[in-house]
mmCIF file of C-alpha atoms and ligand atoms in Angstrom:
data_model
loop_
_atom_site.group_PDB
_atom_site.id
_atom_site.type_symbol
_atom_site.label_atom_id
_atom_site.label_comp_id
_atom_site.label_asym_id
_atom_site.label_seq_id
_atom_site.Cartn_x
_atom_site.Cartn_y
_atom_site.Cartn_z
ATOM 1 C CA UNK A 1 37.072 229.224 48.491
ATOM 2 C CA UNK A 2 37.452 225.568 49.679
ATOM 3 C CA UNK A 3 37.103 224.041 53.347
ATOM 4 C CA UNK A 4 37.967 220.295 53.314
ATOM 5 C CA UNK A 5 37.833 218.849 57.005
ATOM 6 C CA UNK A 6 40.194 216.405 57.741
ATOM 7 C CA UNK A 7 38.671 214.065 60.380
ATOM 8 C CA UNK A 8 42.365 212.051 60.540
ATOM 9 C CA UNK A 9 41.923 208.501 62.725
ATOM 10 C CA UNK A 10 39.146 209.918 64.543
ATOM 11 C CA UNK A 11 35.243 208.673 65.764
ATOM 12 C CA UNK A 12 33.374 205.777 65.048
ATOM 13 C CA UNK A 13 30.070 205.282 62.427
ATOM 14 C CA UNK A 14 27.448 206.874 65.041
ATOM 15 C CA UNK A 15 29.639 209.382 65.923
ATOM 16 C CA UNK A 16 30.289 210.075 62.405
ATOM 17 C CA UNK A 17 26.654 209.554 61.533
ATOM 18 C CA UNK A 18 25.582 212.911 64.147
ATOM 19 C CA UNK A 19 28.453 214.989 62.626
ATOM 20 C CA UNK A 20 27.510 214.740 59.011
ATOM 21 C CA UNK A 21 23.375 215.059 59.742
ATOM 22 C CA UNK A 22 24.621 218.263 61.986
ATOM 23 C CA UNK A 23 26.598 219.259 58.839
ATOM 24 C CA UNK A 24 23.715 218.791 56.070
ATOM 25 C CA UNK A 25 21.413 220.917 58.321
ATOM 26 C CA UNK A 26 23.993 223.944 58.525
ATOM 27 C CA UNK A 27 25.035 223.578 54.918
ATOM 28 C CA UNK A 28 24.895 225.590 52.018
ATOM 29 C CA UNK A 29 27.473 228.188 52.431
ATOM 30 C CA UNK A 30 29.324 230.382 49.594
ATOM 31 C CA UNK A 31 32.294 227.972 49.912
ATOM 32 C CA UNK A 32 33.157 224.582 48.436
ATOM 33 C CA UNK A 33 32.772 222.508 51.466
ATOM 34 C CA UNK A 34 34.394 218.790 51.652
ATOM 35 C CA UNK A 35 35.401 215.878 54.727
ATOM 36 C CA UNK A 36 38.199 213.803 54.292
ATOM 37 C CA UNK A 37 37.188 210.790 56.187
ATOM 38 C CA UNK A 38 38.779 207.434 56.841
ATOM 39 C CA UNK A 39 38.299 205.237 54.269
ATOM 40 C CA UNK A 40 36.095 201.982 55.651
ATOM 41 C CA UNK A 41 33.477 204.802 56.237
ATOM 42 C CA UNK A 42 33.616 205.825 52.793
ATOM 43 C CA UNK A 43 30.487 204.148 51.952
ATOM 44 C CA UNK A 44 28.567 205.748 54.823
ATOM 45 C CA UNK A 45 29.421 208.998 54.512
ATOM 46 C CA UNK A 46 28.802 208.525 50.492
ATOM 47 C CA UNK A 47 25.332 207.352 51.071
ATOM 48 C CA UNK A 48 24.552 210.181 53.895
ATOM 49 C CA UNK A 49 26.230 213.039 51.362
ATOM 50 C CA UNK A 50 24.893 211.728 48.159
ATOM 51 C CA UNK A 51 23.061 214.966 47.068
ATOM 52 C CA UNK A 52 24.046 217.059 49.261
ATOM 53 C CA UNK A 53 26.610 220.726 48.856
ATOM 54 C CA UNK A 54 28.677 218.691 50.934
ATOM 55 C CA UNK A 55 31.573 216.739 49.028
ATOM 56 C CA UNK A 56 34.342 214.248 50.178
ATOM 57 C CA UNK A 57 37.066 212.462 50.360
ATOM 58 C CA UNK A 58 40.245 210.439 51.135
ATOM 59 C CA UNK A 59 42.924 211.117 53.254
ATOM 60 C CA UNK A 60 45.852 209.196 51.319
ATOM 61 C CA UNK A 61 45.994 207.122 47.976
ATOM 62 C CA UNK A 62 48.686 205.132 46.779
ATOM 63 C CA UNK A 63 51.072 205.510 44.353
ATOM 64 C CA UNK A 64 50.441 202.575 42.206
ATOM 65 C CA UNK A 65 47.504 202.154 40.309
ATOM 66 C CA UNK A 66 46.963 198.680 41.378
ATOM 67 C CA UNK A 67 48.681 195.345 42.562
ATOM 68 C CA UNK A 68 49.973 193.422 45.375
ATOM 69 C CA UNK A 69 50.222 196.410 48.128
ATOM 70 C CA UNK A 70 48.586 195.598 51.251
ATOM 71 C CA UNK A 71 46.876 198.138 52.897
ATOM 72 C CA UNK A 72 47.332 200.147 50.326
ATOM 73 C CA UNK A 73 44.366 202.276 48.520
ATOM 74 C CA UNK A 74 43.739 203.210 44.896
ATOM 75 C CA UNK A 75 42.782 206.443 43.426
ATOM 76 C CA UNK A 76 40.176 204.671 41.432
ATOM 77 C CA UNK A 77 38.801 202.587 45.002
ATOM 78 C CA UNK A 78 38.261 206.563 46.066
ATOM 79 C CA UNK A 79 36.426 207.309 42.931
ATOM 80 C CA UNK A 80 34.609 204.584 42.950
ATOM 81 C CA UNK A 81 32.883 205.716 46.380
ATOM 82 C CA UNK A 82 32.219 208.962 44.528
ATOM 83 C CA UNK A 83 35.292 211.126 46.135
ATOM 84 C CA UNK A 84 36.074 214.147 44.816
ATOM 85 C CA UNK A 85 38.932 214.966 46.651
ATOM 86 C CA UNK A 86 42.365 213.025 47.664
ATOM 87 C CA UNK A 87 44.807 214.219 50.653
ATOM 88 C CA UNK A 88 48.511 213.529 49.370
ATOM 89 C CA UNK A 89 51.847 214.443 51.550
ATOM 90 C CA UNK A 90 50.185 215.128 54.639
ATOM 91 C CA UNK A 91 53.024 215.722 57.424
ATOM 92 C CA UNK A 92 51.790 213.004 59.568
ATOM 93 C CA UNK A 93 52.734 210.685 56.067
ATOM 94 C CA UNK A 94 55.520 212.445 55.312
ATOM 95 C CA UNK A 95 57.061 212.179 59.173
ATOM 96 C CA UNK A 96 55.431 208.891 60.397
ATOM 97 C CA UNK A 97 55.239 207.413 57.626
ATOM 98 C CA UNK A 98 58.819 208.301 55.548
ATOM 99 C CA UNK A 99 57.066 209.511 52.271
ATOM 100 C CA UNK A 100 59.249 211.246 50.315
ATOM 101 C CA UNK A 101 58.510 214.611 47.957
ATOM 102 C CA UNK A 102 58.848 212.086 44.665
ATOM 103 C CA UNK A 103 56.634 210.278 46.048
ATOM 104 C CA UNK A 104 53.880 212.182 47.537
ATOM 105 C CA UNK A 105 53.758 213.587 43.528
ATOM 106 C CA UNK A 106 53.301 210.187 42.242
ATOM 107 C CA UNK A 107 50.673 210.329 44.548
ATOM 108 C CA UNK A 108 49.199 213.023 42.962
ATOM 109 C CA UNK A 109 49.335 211.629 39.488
ATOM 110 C CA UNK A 110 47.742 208.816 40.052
ATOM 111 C CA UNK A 111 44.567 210.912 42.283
ATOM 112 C CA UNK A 112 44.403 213.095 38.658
ATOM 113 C CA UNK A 113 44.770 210.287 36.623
ATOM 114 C CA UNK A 114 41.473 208.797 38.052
ATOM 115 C CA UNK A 115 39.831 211.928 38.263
ATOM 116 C CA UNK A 116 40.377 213.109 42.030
ATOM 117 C CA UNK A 117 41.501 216.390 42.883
ATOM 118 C CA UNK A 118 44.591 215.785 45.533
ATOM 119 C CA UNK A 119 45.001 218.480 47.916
ATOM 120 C CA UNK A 120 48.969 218.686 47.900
ATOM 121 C CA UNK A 121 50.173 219.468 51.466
ATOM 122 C CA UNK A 122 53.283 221.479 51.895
ATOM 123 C CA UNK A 123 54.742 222.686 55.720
ATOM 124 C CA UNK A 124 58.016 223.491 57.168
ATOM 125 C CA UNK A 125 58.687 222.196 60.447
ATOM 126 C CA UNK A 126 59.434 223.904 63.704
ATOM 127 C CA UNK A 127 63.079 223.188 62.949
ATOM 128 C CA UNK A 128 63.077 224.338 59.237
ATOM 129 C CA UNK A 129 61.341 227.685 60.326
ATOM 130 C CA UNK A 130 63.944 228.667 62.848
ATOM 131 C CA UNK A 131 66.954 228.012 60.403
ATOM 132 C CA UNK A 132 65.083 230.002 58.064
ATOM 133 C CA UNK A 133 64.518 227.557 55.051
ATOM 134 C CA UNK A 134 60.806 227.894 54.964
ATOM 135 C CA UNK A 135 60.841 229.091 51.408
ATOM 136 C CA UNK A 136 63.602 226.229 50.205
ATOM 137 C CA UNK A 137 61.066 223.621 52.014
ATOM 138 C CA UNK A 138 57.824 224.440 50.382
ATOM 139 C CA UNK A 139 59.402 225.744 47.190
ATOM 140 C CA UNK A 140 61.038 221.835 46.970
ATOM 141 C CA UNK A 141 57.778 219.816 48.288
ATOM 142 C CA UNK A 142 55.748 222.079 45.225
ATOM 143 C CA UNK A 143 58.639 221.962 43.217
ATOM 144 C CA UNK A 144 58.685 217.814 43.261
ATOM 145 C CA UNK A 145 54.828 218.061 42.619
ATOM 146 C CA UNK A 146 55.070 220.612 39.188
ATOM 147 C CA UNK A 147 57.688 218.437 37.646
ATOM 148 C CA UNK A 148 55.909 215.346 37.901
ATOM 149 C CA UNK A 149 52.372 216.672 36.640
ATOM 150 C CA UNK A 150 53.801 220.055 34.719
ATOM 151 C CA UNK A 151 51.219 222.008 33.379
ATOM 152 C CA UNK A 152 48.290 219.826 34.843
ATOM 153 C CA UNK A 153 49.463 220.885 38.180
ATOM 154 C CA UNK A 154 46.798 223.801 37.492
ATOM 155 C CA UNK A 155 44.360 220.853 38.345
ATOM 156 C CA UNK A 156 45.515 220.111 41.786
ATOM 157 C CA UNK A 157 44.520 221.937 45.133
ATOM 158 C CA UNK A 158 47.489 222.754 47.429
ATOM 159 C CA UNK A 159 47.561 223.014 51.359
ATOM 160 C CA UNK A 160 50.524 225.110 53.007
ATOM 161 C CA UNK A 161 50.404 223.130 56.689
ATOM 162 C CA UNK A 162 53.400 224.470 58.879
ATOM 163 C CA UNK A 163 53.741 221.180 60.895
ATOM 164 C CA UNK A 164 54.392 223.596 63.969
ATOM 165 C CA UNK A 165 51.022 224.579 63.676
ATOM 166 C CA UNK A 166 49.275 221.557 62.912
ATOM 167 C CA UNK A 167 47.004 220.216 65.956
ATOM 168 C CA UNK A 168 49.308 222.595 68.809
ATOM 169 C CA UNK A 169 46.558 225.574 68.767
ATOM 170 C CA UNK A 170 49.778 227.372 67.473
ATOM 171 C CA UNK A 171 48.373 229.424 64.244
ATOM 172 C CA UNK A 172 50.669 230.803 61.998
ATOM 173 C CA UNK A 173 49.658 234.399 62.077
ATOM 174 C CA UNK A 174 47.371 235.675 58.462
ATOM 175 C CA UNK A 175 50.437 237.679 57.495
ATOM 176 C CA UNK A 176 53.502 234.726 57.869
ATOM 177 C CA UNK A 177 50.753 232.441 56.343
ATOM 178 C CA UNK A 178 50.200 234.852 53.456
ATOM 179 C CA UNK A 179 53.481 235.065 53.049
ATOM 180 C CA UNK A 180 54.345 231.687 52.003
ATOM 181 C CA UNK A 181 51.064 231.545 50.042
ATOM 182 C CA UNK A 182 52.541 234.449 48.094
ATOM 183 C CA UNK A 183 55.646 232.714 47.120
ATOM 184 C CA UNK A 184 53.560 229.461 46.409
ATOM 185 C CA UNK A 185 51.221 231.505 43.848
ATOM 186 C CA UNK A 186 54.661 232.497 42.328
ATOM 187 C CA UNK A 187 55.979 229.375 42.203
ATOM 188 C CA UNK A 188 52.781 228.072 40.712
ATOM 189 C CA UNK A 189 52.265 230.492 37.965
ATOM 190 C CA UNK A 190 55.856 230.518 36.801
ATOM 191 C CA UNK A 191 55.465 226.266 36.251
ATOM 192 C CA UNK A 192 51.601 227.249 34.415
ATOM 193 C CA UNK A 193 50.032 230.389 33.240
ATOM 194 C CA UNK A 194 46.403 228.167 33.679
ATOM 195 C CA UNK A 195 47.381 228.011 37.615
ATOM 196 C CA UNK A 196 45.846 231.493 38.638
ATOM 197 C CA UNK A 197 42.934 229.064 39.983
ATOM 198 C CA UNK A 198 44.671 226.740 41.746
ATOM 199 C CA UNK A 199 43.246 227.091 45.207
ATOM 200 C CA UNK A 200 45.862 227.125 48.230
ATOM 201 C CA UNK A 201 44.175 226.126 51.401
ATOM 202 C CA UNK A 202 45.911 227.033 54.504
ATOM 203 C CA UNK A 203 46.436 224.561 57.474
ATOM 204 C CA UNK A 204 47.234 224.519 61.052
ATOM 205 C CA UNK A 205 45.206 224.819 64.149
ATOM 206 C CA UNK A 206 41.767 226.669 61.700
ATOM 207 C CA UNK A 207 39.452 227.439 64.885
ATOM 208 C CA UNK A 208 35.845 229.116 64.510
ATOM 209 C CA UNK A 209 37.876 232.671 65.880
ATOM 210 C CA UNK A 210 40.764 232.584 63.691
ATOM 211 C CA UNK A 211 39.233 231.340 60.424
ATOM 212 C CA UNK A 212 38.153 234.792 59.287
ATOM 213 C CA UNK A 213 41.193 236.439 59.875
ATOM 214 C CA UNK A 214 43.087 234.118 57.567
ATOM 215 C CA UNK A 215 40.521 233.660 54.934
ATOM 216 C CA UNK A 216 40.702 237.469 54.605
ATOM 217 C CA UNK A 217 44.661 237.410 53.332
ATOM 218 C CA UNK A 218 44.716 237.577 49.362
ATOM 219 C CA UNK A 219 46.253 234.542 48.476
ATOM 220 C CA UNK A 220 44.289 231.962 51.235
ATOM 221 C CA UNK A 221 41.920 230.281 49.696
ATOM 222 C CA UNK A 222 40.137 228.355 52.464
ATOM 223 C CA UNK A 223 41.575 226.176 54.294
ATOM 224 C CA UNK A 224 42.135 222.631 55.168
ATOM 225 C CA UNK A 225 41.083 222.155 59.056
ATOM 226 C CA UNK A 226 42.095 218.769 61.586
ATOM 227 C CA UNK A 227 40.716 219.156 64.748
ATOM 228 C CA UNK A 228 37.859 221.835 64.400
ATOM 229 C CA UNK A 229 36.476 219.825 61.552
ATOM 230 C CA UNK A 230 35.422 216.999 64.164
ATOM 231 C CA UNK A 231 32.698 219.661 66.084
ATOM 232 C CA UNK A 232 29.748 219.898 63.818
ATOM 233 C CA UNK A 233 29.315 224.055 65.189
ATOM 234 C CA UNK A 234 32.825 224.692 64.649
ATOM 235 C CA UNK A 235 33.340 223.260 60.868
ATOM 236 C CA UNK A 236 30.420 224.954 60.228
ATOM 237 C CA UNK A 237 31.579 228.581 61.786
ATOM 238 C CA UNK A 238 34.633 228.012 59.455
ATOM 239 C CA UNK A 239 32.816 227.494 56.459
ATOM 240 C CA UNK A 240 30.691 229.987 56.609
ATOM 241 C CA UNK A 241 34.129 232.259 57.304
ATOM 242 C CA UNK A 242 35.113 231.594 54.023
ATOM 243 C CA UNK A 243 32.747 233.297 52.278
HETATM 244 P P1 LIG B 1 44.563 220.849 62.853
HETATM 245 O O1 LIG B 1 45.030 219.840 61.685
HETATM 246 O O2 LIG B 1 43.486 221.728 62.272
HETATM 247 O O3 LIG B 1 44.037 219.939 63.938
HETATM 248 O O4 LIG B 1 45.763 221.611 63.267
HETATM 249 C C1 LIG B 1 45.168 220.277 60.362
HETATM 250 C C2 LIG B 1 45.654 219.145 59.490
HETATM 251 O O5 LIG B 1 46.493 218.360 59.958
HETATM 252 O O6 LIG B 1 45.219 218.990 58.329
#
């Protein structure tokens, strides 16, 4: 199992300070545990997590591995701040942002290439739930994904994020989210035989009452939690759910 908190454009160093000294006093748990923080904190959080069970990472790398991109961040800047993990395709990236399936995998190439594991988020919208092409979305976000990396896409972590679900309080329910895990598994293992492992986190409105419930289904493994992950009791009530 995997938790990664994704702490988004939120707090400030002190604030950020009291959540991951709250965090190191509740941790170990069974569970791989990791924060996605904003990146000018990076060397903060690295110097508060530096031997601790506690991992982290980025929220967004680019697709290039280096060069005139303003604003832009390198897989290798992560790594050099000892991240372990990368978010690519978030929704909020994908929909504010305009980044397209080709290129969210690009993304992901270049988080393997310099040894990061990118958490791969996949959702449907509101919209693409009601007309019933779910399946078709995630299958093509994945799909994109597998043909750029093939059979090294048993390296990668994936996140299924419904975007109707993501910061509303609206959870998917454990059985429509282990449903789409199901055909993500399938969808894995037919690209790689090796991808049995590949974790699939679940994302979407994770609370302290509702992580258990999901964590239980048979293809969730962990999950990938926005606003619970900013509340030191709460992050820590979902880790230790995913046990
Ligand atoms: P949420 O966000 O837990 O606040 O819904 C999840 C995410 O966007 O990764």
């Amino acid at each position: 199992m995997l938790v990664a908190g994704n702490w988004k454009m939120h707090g400030d160093r002190a604030g950020h300070g009291a959540l991951l000294s709250a965090l190191k006093a509740a941790a170990p748990w069974s569970a791989e545990v990791s924060v996605c923080v904003p990146a000018p904190y990076l060397g903060d959080v690295a110097a508060a997590l530096q031997g601790s069970d506690i991992a982290w990472g980025g929220q967004d790398c680019s697709s290039h591995v280096a060069g005139a991109f303003t604003g832009e961040i390198a897989a290798a800047m992560l790594a050099e701040f000892g991240c372990r993990h990368v978010i690519v395709g978030h929704s909020e990236r994908r929909t504010l942002h305009g980044e397209s399936d080709s290129l969210v995998a690009e993304k992901a190439q270049r988080a393997l290439d310099a040894g990061l594991v990118p958490i791969v988020c996949v959702g449907e919208t509101l919209a693409e739930r009601d007309d019933g092409t779910t399946e078709e979305v995630v299958t093509r976000q994945l799909g994109a994904v597998i043909d750029a990396l093939g059979t090294r896409i048993a390296e990668v972590v994936v996140a299924y994020e419904p975007v109707w679900a993501i910061g509303t309080g609206r959870t998917a329910t454990p059985a429509q989210a282990q449903s789409v895990h199901a055909l993500l598994r399938a969808t894995l293992l037919r690209a790689s035989v090796d991808a049995a492992g590949v974790r699939i986190l679940y994302g979407g409105s994770v609370k302290a009452d509702n992580a258990a419930q999901l964590f239980a289904q048979s293809d969730i493994d962990g999950g990938l939690v926005g606003g619970a992950s900013l509340n030191a009791a709460d992050f820590a009530a979902i880790c230790q759910a995913a046990a």
